[in-house]
Amino acid sequence: MRLLGAAEALREGGRCQEAEPIQRQVLQIRRRVLPPDDYDNFDAVGTLAQILMYTGALAEAERCFRECLAGLQRTGRSNTVIEITCVKEIALARLQQGDPIGAENLLAQVLPRAKTFLGADAIMTLMIQRALARVFAEEGRLDKAEALCKEALDTRNRSKAREEAYGTARTQLTLGRVLVEMGKLDEAQPVLQDALRFF
């Protein structure tokens, strides 16, 4: 338990390089003492994947997320927050490894499921929308990126999600970048100023 607490504290404190070897130990111990399909094994491999994303080990992070996802699906835990999160993170790993089409396919598949099972105003649903907007921007589909960001911000402003200031600011930042690329500088300026106030 002390190892797990140490890994979590380091990860939450942004010290992922230090958290990684500890989390690997946690995973190794859980795999040794728990049945293969125990939820705690999936949780441990998912946590390691998150740490690896932060350290930039994208290919290994993607493998870990896929392992976690396969286990969740195999044991009938589809459409849970952690399963939907795994798909989103795999998509982000694909995007960061230069595969926007692969990222788009995954996000387009998981967004309707997130809206149905978590709700249109759930934080995870809005994170998926922002990620999909980033993919559209990367592909040069700026109109679609703009529309998706505005939809996400509108949902945030009308719901409990508005209280999550970090996510709102990240979405404003994405929208601001898209508007700048579109040459809509007058519209981009107040959006980016709002994001800047948070950051």
PDB file of C-alpha atoms in Angstrom:
ATOM      1  CA  MET A   1       0.000   0.000   0.000  1.00  0.00           C
ATOM      2  CA  ARG A   2       2.888   2.365   0.744  1.00  0.00           C
ATOM      3  CA  LEU A   3       4.265   1.869  -2.770  1.00  0.00           C
ATOM      4  CA  LEU A   4       0.866   2.657  -4.293  1.00  0.00           C
ATOM      5  CA  GLY A   5       0.490   5.789  -2.163  1.00  0.00           C
ATOM      6  CA  ALA A   6       3.988   6.952  -3.101  1.00  0.00           C
ATOM      7  CA  ALA A   7       3.364   6.432  -6.822  1.00  0.00           C
ATOM      8  CA  GLU A   8       0.057   8.313  -6.672  1.00  0.00           C
ATOM      9  CA  ALA A   9       1.551  11.208  -4.687  1.00  0.00           C
ATOM     10  CA  LEU A  10       4.452  11.569  -7.119  1.00  0.00           C
ATOM     11  CA  ARG A  11       2.163  11.361 -10.165  1.00  0.00           C
ATOM     12  CA  GLU A  12      -0.274  13.930  -8.774  1.00  0.00           C
ATOM     13  CA  GLY A  13       2.674  16.168  -7.917  1.00  0.00           C
ATOM     14  CA  GLY A  14       3.855  16.060 -11.535  1.00  0.00           C
ATOM     15  CA  ARG A  15       6.927  13.941 -10.705  1.00  0.00           C
ATOM     16  CA  CYS A  16       6.154  11.188 -13.206  1.00  0.00           C
ATOM     17  CA  GLN A  17       9.787  10.195 -13.840  1.00  0.00           C
ATOM     18  CA  GLU A  18      10.026   9.212 -10.166  1.00  0.00           C
ATOM     19  CA  ALA A  19       6.552   7.658 -10.104  1.00  0.00           C
ATOM     20  CA  GLU A  20       7.194   5.340 -13.064  1.00  0.00           C
ATOM     21  CA  PRO A  21       9.514   2.742 -11.429  1.00  0.00           C
ATOM     22  CA  ILE A  22       7.321   2.647  -8.318  1.00  0.00           C
ATOM     23  CA  GLN A  23       4.166   2.111 -10.375  1.00  0.00           C
ATOM     24  CA  ARG A  24       5.927  -0.684 -12.292  1.00  0.00           C
ATOM     25  CA  GLN A  25       6.603  -2.363  -8.919  1.00  0.00           C
ATOM     26  CA  VAL A  26       2.948  -1.935  -7.913  1.00  0.00           C
ATOM     27  CA  LEU A  27       1.844  -3.574 -11.172  1.00  0.00           C
ATOM     28  CA  GLN A  28       4.351  -6.416 -10.782  1.00  0.00           C
ATOM     29  CA  ILE A  29       3.146  -7.161  -7.223  1.00  0.00           C
ATOM     30  CA  ARG A  30      -0.540  -7.045  -8.201  1.00  0.00           C
ATOM     31  CA  ARG A  31       0.041  -9.395 -11.124  1.00  0.00           C
ATOM     32  CA  ARG A  32       1.823 -11.820  -8.808  1.00  0.00           C
ATOM     33  CA  VAL A  33      -0.869 -11.936  -6.100  1.00  0.00           C
ATOM     34  CA  LEU A  34      -4.146 -11.230  -7.950  1.00  0.00           C
ATOM     35  CA  PRO A  35      -6.055 -13.191 -10.606  1.00  0.00           C
ATOM     36  CA  PRO A  36      -5.274 -11.953 -14.145  1.00  0.00           C
ATOM     37  CA  ASP A  37      -8.721 -10.398 -14.665  1.00  0.00           C
ATOM     38  CA  ASP A  38      -8.884  -8.632 -11.304  1.00  0.00           C
ATOM     39  CA  TYR A  39      -9.956  -4.999 -11.722  1.00  0.00           C
ATOM     40  CA  ASP A  40      -6.976  -3.796  -9.645  1.00  0.00           C
ATOM     41  CA  ASN A  41      -4.631  -5.157 -12.324  1.00  0.00           C
ATOM     42  CA  PHE A  42      -6.414  -3.092 -14.982  1.00  0.00           C
ATOM     43  CA  ASP A  43      -6.303  -0.047 -12.710  1.00  0.00           C
ATOM     44  CA  ALA A  44      -2.546  -0.464 -12.153  1.00  0.00           C
ATOM     45  CA  VAL A  45      -1.722  -0.875 -15.852  1.00  0.00           C
ATOM     46  CA  GLY A  46      -3.952   2.127 -16.686  1.00  0.00           C
ATOM     47  CA  THR A  47      -2.154   4.256 -14.092  1.00  0.00           C
ATOM     48  CA  LEU A  48       1.210   3.206 -15.521  1.00  0.00           C
ATOM     49  CA  ALA A  49      -0.056   4.156 -18.986  1.00  0.00           C
ATOM     50  CA  GLN A  50      -1.002   7.647 -17.740  1.00  0.00           C
ATOM     51  CA  ILE A  51       2.461   8.092 -16.233  1.00  0.00           C
ATOM     52  CA  LEU A  52       4.088   6.949 -19.481  1.00  0.00           C
ATOM     53  CA  MET A  53       1.988   9.487 -21.452  1.00  0.00           C
ATOM     54  CA  TYR A  54       3.356  12.267 -19.251  1.00  0.00           C
ATOM     55  CA  THR A  55       6.951  11.076 -19.651  1.00  0.00           C
ATOM     56  CA  GLY A  56       6.568  10.918 -23.444  1.00  0.00           C
ATOM     57  CA  ALA A  57       6.825   7.113 -23.798  1.00  0.00           C
ATOM     58  CA  LEU A  58       3.826   7.187 -26.120  1.00  0.00           C
ATOM     59  CA  ALA A  59       4.177   3.797 -27.812  1.00  0.00           C
ATOM     60  CA  GLU A  60       4.468   1.950 -24.480  1.00  0.00           C
ATOM     61  CA  ALA A  61       1.666   4.048 -22.993  1.00  0.00           C
ATOM     62  CA  GLU A  62      -0.570   3.089 -25.915  1.00  0.00           C
ATOM     63  CA  ARG A  63       0.273  -0.612 -25.423  1.00  0.00           C
ATOM     64  CA  CYS A  64      -0.635  -0.352 -21.725  1.00  0.00           C
ATOM     65  CA  PHE A  65      -3.913   1.457 -22.452  1.00  0.00           C
ATOM     66  CA  ARG A  66      -4.790  -1.192 -25.048  1.00  0.00           C
ATOM     67  CA  GLU A  67      -4.020  -3.960 -22.541  1.00  0.00           C
ATOM     68  CA  CYS A  68      -6.255  -2.259 -19.959  1.00  0.00           C
ATOM     69  CA  LEU A  69      -9.006  -1.738 -22.556  1.00  0.00           C
ATOM     70  CA  ALA A  70      -8.893  -5.383 -23.702  1.00  0.00           C
ATOM     71  CA  GLY A  71      -9.148  -6.592 -20.112  1.00  0.00           C
ATOM     72  CA  LEU A  72     -12.092  -4.331 -19.332  1.00  0.00           C
ATOM     73  CA  GLN A  73     -13.935  -5.441 -22.462  1.00  0.00           C
ATOM     74  CA  ARG A  74     -13.131  -9.109 -21.840  1.00  0.00           C
ATOM     75  CA  THR A  75     -14.616  -8.926 -18.334  1.00  0.00           C
ATOM     76  CA  GLY A  76     -17.779  -7.071 -19.361  1.00  0.00           C
ATOM     77  CA  ARG A  77     -16.763  -3.645 -18.098  1.00  0.00           C
ATOM     78  CA  SER A  78     -17.468  -1.768 -21.337  1.00  0.00           C
ATOM     79  CA  ASN A  79     -18.963   1.732 -21.245  1.00  0.00           C
ATOM     80  CA  THR A  80     -17.425   2.517 -17.874  1.00  0.00           C
ATOM     81  CA  VAL A  81     -15.525   5.760 -17.256  1.00  0.00           C
ATOM     82  CA  ILE A  82     -12.185   3.932 -17.224  1.00  0.00           C
ATOM     83  CA  GLU A  83     -12.937   2.062 -20.488  1.00  0.00           C
ATOM     84  CA  ILE A  84     -14.011   5.282 -22.242  1.00  0.00           C
ATOM     85  CA  THR A  85     -10.945   7.043 -20.805  1.00  0.00           C
ATOM     86  CA  CYS A  86      -8.684   4.313 -22.238  1.00  0.00           C
ATOM     87  CA  VAL A  87     -10.084   4.860 -25.728  1.00  0.00           C
ATOM     88  CA  LYS A  88      -9.591   8.648 -25.414  1.00  0.00           C
ATOM     89  CA  GLU A  89      -6.001   8.207 -24.237  1.00  0.00           C
ATOM     90  CA  ILE A  90      -5.191   5.734 -27.028  1.00  0.00           C
ATOM     91  CA  ALA A  91      -6.528   8.327 -29.480  1.00  0.00           C
ATOM     92  CA  LEU A  92      -4.320  11.044 -27.958  1.00  0.00           C
ATOM     93  CA  ALA A  93      -1.301   8.739 -28.175  1.00  0.00           C
ATOM     94  CA  ARG A  94      -2.136   8.090 -31.857  1.00  0.00           C
ATOM     95  CA  LEU A  95      -2.411  11.850 -32.472  1.00  0.00           C
ATOM     96  CA  GLN A  96       0.906  12.598 -30.758  1.00  0.00           C
ATOM     97  CA  GLN A  97       2.562   9.824 -32.768  1.00  0.00           C
ATOM     98  CA  GLY A  98       1.438  11.442 -36.035  1.00  0.00           C
ATOM     99  CA  ASP A  99      -1.710   9.439 -36.773  1.00  0.00           C
ATOM    100  CA  PRO A 100      -4.608  11.951 -36.731  1.00  0.00           C
ATOM    101  CA  ILE A 101      -6.837   9.646 -38.808  1.00  0.00           C
ATOM    102  CA  GLY A 102      -6.455   6.807 -36.292  1.00  0.00           C
ATOM    103  CA  ALA A 103      -7.132   9.286 -33.475  1.00  0.00           C
ATOM    104  CA  GLU A 104     -10.224  10.631 -35.244  1.00  0.00           C
ATOM    105  CA  ASN A 105     -11.658   7.146 -35.789  1.00  0.00           C
ATOM    106  CA  LEU A 106     -11.301   6.263 -32.105  1.00  0.00           C
ATOM    107  CA  LEU A 107     -12.718   9.564 -30.834  1.00  0.00           C
ATOM    108  CA  ALA A 108     -15.628   9.557 -33.291  1.00  0.00           C
ATOM    109  CA  GLN A 109     -16.463   6.022 -32.108  1.00  0.00           C
ATOM    110  CA  VAL A 110     -16.289   6.823 -28.377  1.00  0.00           C
ATOM    111  CA  LEU A 111     -17.939  10.290 -28.308  1.00  0.00           C
ATOM    112  CA  PRO A 112     -21.536   9.066 -28.865  1.00  0.00           C
ATOM    113  CA  ARG A 113     -20.998   6.356 -26.249  1.00  0.00           C
ATOM    114  CA  ALA A 114     -19.699   8.917 -23.755  1.00  0.00           C
ATOM    115  CA  LYS A 115     -22.735  11.139 -24.391  1.00  0.00           C
ATOM    116  CA  THR A 116     -25.091   8.191 -23.888  1.00  0.00           C
ATOM    117  CA  PHE A 117     -23.495   6.533 -20.858  1.00  0.00           C
ATOM    118  CA  LEU A 118     -21.905   9.519 -19.083  1.00  0.00           C
ATOM    119  CA  GLY A 119     -24.006  12.437 -20.342  1.00  0.00           C
ATOM    120  CA  ALA A 120     -23.356  15.286 -22.782  1.00  0.00           C
ATOM    121  CA  ASP A 121     -22.155  17.549 -19.973  1.00  0.00           C
ATOM    122  CA  ALA A 122     -19.869  14.997 -18.257  1.00  0.00           C
ATOM    123  CA  ILE A 123     -16.265  16.160 -17.928  1.00  0.00           C
ATOM    124  CA  MET A 124     -14.977  13.088 -19.813  1.00  0.00           C
ATOM    125  CA  THR A 125     -17.413  13.687 -22.702  1.00  0.00           C
ATOM    126  CA  LEU A 126     -16.231  17.291 -22.981  1.00  0.00           C
ATOM    127  CA  MET A 127     -12.586  16.183 -22.875  1.00  0.00           C
ATOM    128  CA  ILE A 128     -13.288  13.821 -25.784  1.00  0.00           C
ATOM    129  CA  GLN A 129     -14.933  16.675 -27.729  1.00  0.00           C
ATOM    130  CA  ARG A 130     -11.877  18.875 -27.129  1.00  0.00           C
ATOM    131  CA  ALA A 131      -9.554  16.069 -28.236  1.00  0.00           C
ATOM    132  CA  LEU A 132     -11.591  15.571 -31.416  1.00  0.00           C
ATOM    133  CA  ALA A 133     -11.440  19.323 -32.080  1.00  0.00           C
ATOM    134  CA  ARG A 134      -7.639  19.113 -31.775  1.00  0.00           C
ATOM    135  CA  VAL A 135      -7.625  16.302 -34.336  1.00  0.00           C
ATOM    136  CA  PHE A 136      -9.779  18.327 -36.749  1.00  0.00           C
ATOM    137  CA  ALA A 137      -7.432  21.306 -36.327  1.00  0.00           C
ATOM    138  CA  GLU A 138      -4.415  19.070 -36.976  1.00  0.00           C
ATOM    139  CA  GLU A 139      -6.077  17.841 -40.175  1.00  0.00           C
ATOM    140  CA  GLY A 140      -6.848  21.417 -41.270  1.00  0.00           C
ATOM    141  CA  ARG A 141     -10.608  20.972 -40.840  1.00  0.00           C
ATOM    142  CA  LEU A 142     -10.876  24.238 -38.981  1.00  0.00           C
ATOM    143  CA  ASP A 143     -14.629  24.784 -39.418  1.00  0.00           C
ATOM    144  CA  LYS A 144     -15.351  21.456 -37.705  1.00  0.00           C
ATOM    145  CA  ALA A 145     -12.812  22.184 -34.956  1.00  0.00           C
ATOM    146  CA  GLU A 146     -14.367  25.612 -34.329  1.00  0.00           C
ATOM    147  CA  ALA A 147     -17.913  24.219 -34.178  1.00  0.00           C
ATOM    148  CA  LEU A 148     -16.937  21.418 -31.792  1.00  0.00           C
ATOM    149  CA  CYS A 149     -15.062  23.771 -29.432  1.00  0.00           C
ATOM    150  CA  LYS A 150     -17.993  26.200 -29.377  1.00  0.00           C
ATOM    151  CA  GLU A 151     -20.424  23.353 -28.698  1.00  0.00           C
ATOM    152  CA  ALA A 152     -18.239  22.131 -25.812  1.00  0.00           C
ATOM    153  CA  LEU A 153     -17.936  25.628 -24.329  1.00  0.00           C
ATOM    154  CA  ASP A 154     -21.671  26.182 -24.656  1.00  0.00           C
ATOM    155  CA  THR A 155     -22.330  22.892 -22.847  1.00  0.00           C
ATOM    156  CA  ARG A 156     -19.859  23.842 -20.116  1.00  0.00           C
ATOM    157  CA  ASN A 157     -21.517  27.242 -19.627  1.00  0.00           C
ATOM    158  CA  ARG A 158     -24.969  25.652 -19.276  1.00  0.00           C
ATOM    159  CA  SER A 159     -23.997  22.824 -16.917  1.00  0.00           C
ATOM    160  CA  LYS A 160     -22.106  21.801 -13.810  1.00  0.00           C
ATOM    161  CA  ALA A 161     -19.018  21.384 -16.012  1.00  0.00           C
ATOM    162  CA  ARG A 162     -18.509  25.169 -15.948  1.00  0.00           C
ATOM    163  CA  GLU A 163     -17.063  24.671 -12.451  1.00  0.00           C
ATOM    164  CA  GLU A 164     -14.120  22.773 -13.954  1.00  0.00           C
ATOM    165  CA  ALA A 165     -12.115  25.869 -14.836  1.00  0.00           C
ATOM    166  CA  TYR A 166      -9.057  24.016 -16.170  1.00  0.00           C
ATOM    167  CA  GLY A 167     -11.059  22.156 -18.821  1.00  0.00           C
ATOM    168  CA  THR A 168     -12.858  25.338 -19.832  1.00  0.00           C
ATOM    169  CA  ALA A 169      -9.553  27.183 -20.230  1.00  0.00           C
ATOM    170  CA  ARG A 170      -8.044  24.315 -22.261  1.00  0.00           C
ATOM    171  CA  THR A 171     -11.075  24.351 -24.566  1.00  0.00           C
ATOM    172  CA  GLN A 172     -10.809  28.141 -24.919  1.00  0.00           C
ATOM    173  CA  LEU A 173      -7.137  27.742 -25.789  1.00  0.00           C
ATOM    174  CA  THR A 174      -7.945  25.167 -28.479  1.00  0.00           C
ATOM    175  CA  LEU A 175     -10.702  27.399 -29.885  1.00  0.00           C
ATOM    176  CA  GLY A 176      -8.432  30.453 -29.794  1.00  0.00           C
ATOM    177  CA  ARG A 177      -5.725  28.671 -31.769  1.00  0.00           C
ATOM    178  CA  VAL A 178      -8.270  27.525 -34.348  1.00  0.00           C
ATOM    179  CA  LEU A 179      -9.683  31.050 -34.708  1.00  0.00           C
ATOM    180  CA  VAL A 180      -6.179  32.477 -35.193  1.00  0.00           C
ATOM    181  CA  GLU A 181      -5.492  29.911 -37.920  1.00  0.00           C
ATOM    182  CA  MET A 182      -8.779  30.904 -39.566  1.00  0.00           C
ATOM    183  CA  GLY A 183      -7.759  34.569 -39.499  1.00  0.00           C
ATOM    184  CA  LYS A 184     -10.568  35.469 -37.045  1.00  0.00           C
ATOM    185  CA  LEU A 185      -8.247  37.488 -34.835  1.00  0.00           C
ATOM    186  CA  ASP A 186     -10.892  39.787 -33.328  1.00  0.00           C
ATOM    187  CA  GLU A 187     -12.901  36.753 -32.231  1.00  0.00           C
ATOM    188  CA  ALA A 188      -9.813  34.885 -31.007  1.00  0.00           C
ATOM    189  CA  GLN A 189      -8.500  37.683 -28.771  1.00  0.00           C
ATOM    190  CA  PRO A 190     -11.151  37.646 -26.004  1.00  0.00           C
ATOM    191  CA  VAL A 191     -11.236  33.828 -25.988  1.00  0.00           C
ATOM    192  CA  LEU A 192      -7.455  33.634 -25.539  1.00  0.00           C
ATOM    193  CA  GLN A 193      -7.523  36.409 -22.915  1.00  0.00           C
ATOM    194  CA  ASP A 194     -10.049  34.390 -20.895  1.00  0.00           C
ATOM    195  CA  ALA A 195      -7.799  31.321 -21.122  1.00  0.00           C
ATOM    196  CA  LEU A 196      -4.748  33.417 -20.175  1.00  0.00           C
ATOM    197  CA  ARG A 197      -6.496  34.709 -17.042  1.00  0.00           C
ATOM    198  CA  PHE A 198      -6.835  31.109 -15.848  1.00  0.00           C
ATOM    199  CA  PHE A 199      -3.339  29.925 -16.783  1.00  0.00           C
TER     200      PHE A 199
END
